[in-house]
XYZ file of C-alpha atoms in Angstrom:
307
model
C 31.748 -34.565 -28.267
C 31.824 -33.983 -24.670
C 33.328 -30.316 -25.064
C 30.518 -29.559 -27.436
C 28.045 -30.727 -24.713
C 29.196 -28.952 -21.815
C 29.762 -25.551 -24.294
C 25.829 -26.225 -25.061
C 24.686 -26.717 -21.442
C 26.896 -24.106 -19.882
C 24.401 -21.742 -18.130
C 20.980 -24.072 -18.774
C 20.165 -24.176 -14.890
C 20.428 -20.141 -14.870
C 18.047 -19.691 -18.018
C 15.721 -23.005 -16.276
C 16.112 -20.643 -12.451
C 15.486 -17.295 -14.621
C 12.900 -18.250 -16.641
C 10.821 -19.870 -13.702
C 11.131 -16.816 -11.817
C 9.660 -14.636 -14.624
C 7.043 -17.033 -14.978
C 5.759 -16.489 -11.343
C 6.363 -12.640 -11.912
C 4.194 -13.016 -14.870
C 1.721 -15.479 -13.850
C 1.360 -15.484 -10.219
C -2.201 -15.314 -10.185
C -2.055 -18.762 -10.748
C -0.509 -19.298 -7.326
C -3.285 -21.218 -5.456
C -4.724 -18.849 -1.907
C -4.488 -22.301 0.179
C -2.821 -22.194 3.572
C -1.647 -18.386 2.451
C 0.679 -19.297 0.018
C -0.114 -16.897 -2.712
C -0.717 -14.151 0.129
C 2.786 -14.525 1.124
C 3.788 -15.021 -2.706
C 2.375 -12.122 -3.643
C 3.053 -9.454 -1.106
C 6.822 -10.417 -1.635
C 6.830 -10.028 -5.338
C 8.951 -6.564 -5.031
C 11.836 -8.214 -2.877
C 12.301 -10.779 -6.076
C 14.952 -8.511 -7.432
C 17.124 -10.054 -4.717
C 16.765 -13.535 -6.715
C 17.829 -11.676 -9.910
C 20.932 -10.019 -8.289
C 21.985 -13.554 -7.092
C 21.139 -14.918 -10.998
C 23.253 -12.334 -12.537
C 26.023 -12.925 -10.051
C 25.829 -16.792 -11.421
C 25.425 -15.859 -14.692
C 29.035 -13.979 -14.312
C 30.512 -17.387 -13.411
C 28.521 -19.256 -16.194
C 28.330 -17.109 -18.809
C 26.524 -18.344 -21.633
C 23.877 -17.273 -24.153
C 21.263 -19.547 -21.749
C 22.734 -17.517 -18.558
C 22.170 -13.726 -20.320
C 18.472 -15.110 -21.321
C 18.131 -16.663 -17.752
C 18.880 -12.874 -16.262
C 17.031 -10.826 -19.057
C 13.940 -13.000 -18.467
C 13.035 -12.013 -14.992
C 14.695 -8.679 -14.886
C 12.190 -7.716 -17.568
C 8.981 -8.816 -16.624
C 10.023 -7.389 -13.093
C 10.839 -3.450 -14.631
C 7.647 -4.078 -16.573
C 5.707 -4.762 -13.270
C 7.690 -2.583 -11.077
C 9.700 0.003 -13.107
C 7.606 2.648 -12.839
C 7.765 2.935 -8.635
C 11.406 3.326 -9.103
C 11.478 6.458 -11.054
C 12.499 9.730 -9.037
C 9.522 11.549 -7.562
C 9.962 15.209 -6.070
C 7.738 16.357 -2.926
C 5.405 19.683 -4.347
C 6.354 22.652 -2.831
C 2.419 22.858 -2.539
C -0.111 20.950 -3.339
C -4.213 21.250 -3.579
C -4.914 19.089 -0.660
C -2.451 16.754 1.515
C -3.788 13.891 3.253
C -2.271 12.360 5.960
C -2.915 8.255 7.057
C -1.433 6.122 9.918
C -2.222 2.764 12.064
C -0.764 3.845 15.264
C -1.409 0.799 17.121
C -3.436 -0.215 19.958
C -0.789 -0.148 22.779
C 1.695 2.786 21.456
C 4.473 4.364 23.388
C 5.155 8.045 23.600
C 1.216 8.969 21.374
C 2.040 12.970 21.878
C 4.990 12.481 19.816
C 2.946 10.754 17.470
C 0.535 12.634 17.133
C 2.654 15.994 17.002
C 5.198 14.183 14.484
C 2.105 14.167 12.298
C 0.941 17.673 12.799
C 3.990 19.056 11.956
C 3.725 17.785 9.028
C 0.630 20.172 8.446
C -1.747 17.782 6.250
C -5.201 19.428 5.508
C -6.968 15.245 6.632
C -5.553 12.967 8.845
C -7.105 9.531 8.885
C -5.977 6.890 11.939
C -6.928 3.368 12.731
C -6.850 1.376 15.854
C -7.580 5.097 18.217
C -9.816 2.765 20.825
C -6.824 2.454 23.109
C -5.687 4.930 25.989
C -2.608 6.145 23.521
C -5.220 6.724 20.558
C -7.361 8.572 22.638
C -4.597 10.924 23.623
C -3.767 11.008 20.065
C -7.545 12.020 19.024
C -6.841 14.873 21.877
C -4.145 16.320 20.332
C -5.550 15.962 16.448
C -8.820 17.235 17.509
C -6.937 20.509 19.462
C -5.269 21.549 16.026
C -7.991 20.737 13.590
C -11.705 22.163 14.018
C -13.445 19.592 12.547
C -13.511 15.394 13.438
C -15.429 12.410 12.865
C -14.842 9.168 14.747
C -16.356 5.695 14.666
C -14.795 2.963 16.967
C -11.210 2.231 15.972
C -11.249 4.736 12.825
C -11.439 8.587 13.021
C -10.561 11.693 10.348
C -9.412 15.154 11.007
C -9.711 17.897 8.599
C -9.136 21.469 8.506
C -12.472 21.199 5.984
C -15.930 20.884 7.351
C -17.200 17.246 7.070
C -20.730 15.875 6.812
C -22.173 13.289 8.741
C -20.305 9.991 8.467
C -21.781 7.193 6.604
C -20.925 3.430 7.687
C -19.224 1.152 5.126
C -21.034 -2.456 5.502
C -17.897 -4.760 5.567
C -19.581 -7.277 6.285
C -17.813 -7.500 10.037
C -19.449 -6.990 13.648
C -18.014 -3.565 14.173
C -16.858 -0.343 12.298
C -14.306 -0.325 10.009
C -15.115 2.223 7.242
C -17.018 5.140 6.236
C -17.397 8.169 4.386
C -17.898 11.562 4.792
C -18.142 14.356 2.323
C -15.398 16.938 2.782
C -15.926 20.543 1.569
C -12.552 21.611 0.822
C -11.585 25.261 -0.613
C -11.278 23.642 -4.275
C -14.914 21.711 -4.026
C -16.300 18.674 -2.230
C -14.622 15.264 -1.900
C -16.069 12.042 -0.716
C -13.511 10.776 1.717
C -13.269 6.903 2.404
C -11.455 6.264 5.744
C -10.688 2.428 6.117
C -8.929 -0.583 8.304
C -9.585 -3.308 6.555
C -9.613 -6.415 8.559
C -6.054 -8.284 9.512
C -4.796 -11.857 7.786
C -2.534 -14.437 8.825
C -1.792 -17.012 6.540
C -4.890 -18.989 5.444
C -7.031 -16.817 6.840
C -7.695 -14.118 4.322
C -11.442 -14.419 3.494
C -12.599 -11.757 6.037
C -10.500 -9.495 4.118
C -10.822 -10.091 0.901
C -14.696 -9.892 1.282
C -14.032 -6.327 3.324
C -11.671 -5.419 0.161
C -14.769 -6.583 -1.990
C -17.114 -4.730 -0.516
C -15.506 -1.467 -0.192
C -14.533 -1.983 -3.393
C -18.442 -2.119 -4.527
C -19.265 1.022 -2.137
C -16.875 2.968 -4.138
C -18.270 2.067 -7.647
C -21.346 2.863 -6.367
C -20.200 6.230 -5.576
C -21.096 9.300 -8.381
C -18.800 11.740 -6.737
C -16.331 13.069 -9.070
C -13.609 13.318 -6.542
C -13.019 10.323 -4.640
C -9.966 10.069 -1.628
C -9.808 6.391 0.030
C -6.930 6.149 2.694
C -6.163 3.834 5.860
C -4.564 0.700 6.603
C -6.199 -1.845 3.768
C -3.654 -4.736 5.188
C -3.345 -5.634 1.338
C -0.600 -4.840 -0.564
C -0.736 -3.745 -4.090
C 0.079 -7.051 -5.830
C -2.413 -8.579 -4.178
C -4.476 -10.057 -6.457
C -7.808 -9.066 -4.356
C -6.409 -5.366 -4.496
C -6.732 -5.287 -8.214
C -10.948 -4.258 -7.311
C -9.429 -1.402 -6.179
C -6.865 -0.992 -8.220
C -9.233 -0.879 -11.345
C -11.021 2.271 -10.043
C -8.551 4.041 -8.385
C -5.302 5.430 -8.788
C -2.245 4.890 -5.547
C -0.393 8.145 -5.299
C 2.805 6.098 -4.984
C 2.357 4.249 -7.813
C 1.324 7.118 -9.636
C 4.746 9.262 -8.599
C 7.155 7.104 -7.972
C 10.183 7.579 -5.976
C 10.704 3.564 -4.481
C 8.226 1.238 -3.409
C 7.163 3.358 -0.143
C 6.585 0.502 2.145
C 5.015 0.933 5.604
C 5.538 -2.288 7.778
C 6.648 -3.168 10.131
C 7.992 -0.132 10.832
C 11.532 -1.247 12.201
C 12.369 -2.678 8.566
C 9.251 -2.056 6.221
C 9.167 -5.020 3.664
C 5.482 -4.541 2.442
C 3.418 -1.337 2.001
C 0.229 -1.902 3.819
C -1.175 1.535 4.187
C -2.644 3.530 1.144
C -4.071 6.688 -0.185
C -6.072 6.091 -3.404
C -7.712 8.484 -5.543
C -10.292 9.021 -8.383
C -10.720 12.356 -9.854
C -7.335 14.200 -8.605
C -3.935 13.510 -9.673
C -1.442 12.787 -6.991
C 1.884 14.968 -6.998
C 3.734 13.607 -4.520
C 4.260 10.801 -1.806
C 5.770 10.053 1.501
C 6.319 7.974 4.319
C 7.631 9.476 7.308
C 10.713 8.523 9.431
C 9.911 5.138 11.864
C 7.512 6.297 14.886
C 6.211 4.405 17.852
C 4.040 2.676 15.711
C 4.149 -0.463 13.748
C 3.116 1.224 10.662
C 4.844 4.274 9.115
C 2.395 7.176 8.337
C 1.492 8.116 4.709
C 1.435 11.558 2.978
C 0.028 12.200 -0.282
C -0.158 15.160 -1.769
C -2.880 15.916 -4.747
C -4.028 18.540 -6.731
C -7.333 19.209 -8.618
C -7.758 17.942 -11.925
């Protein structure tokens, strides 16, 4: 009787430790916001394959039918949720426009290097946020000396080979600028470009933000232009459940290519991807993040082509 027991129990706390997992996978909307616990939740959602490794690795010890359930659970509502970042993307050789977006920081070492590391990288926009310090004003020097047209408000500023029209503030419903758009007439039409910084959280203090993300998010639905580009640092990452606004109009150019999970910060070790380029009306062909900087945030390239 005993024997029969233990043969029937033999792996239960893997399938109870799996299938809890892929119920927060699947569910964690339900994750209450208070004190920042389903900010934190949420932004780590990618890094849950770690608890999966260390469930199959039990699972090898306890092998059972419950332990192959408790591992199949979670590993596939993950590669349902996450699957298709992981499948091999390719750089274009060329591409319609490229558009380049960084945070560089408000007290950055070494900005020439910076800001050169970026123009070598030859993108037809930059955006940058947090340029109101001494090192982002030598970075808006060099930009501005290598591309003939720029528009700047407070911390936020874009750079295009393309002529721009006047800049249009984004109400975010903060004291100061933090987003606008500008109509860029590139060589394959015009394009209403969206530069943003959306505001900074902490835990339990998301509600500036998530208004900011709300707001933009109604600025951009309210836009008729067929091409749409919205790039800068959003400080949201894409399982956010706020993103999801913007996620239902727009399409990332690393989610849409693949090639890893592409994340941006801190720069050191980058465990969440923070910084975006989002499109409507173009399809994205490629996506990078450069090598680590002097900034805290790695810079974003995405390339895109007309549709």
């Amino acid at each position: 009787m005993s024997a029969t027991r233990s043969t029937y129990s033999k792996g239960i706390m893997t399938f109870v430790v799996g299938a809890l997992l892929a119920a927060l996978l699947a569910m964690h909307e339900l994750v209450p916001t208070s004190y920042g616990l389903a900010l934190a939740v949420e932004s780590m959602l990618p890094w849950t394959w770690v608890i999966i490794v260390l469930i199959f690795i039990v699972a090898l010890f306890r092998f059972s039918a419950f332990s192959i359930v408790g591992v199949l659970l979670p590993a596939i509502v993950w590669l349902t949720m996450f699957g298709g970042y992981l499948r091999p993307a390719q750089t274009p050789a060329e591409a319609d426009i490229t558009v380049a977006t960084q945070n560089v920081g408000a007290r950055m070492p070494q900005p020439t290097a910076t800001a050169k590391n970026l123009i070598a990288a030859d993108p037809d926009i930059v955006a940058m946020q947090e340029i109101e310090s001494l090192s982002g004003e030598i970075i808006s020097e060099q930009l501005s000396g290598h591309y003939p047209h720029a528009t700047v408000a407070d911390t936020i500023g874009v750079w295009s080979k393309w002529p721009m029209s006047e800049p249009r503030e984004i109400d975010l419903g903060i004291q100061w600028p933090r987003a606008f758009v500008t109509t860029i007439s590139t060589d394959h039409g015009d394009v209403s470009f969206y530069s943003v910084h959306l505001p900074s959280v902490r835990p339990g203090e998301e509600s500036l933000r998530n208004s900011a993300l709300s707001r933009l998010s109604e600025s951009i639905a309210a836009d008729d232009a067929d091409r749409v580009i919205v790039a800068g640092d959003f400080n949201a990452s894409s399982t956010d459940r706020y993103f999801e606004q913007l996620d239902e109009q727009l399409v990332g150019t690393r989610e849409a290519v693949g090639g890893g999970f592409g994340f941006t910060w801190p720069s050191l070790f980058p465990v969440v991807r923070l910084d975006h380029i989002m499109v409507r009306g173009l399809e994205p062909v490629g996506d990078e993040v450069l090598d680590r900087g002097t900034s805290d945030h790695r810079a974003v390239l995405g390339h895109l082509n007309i549709e």
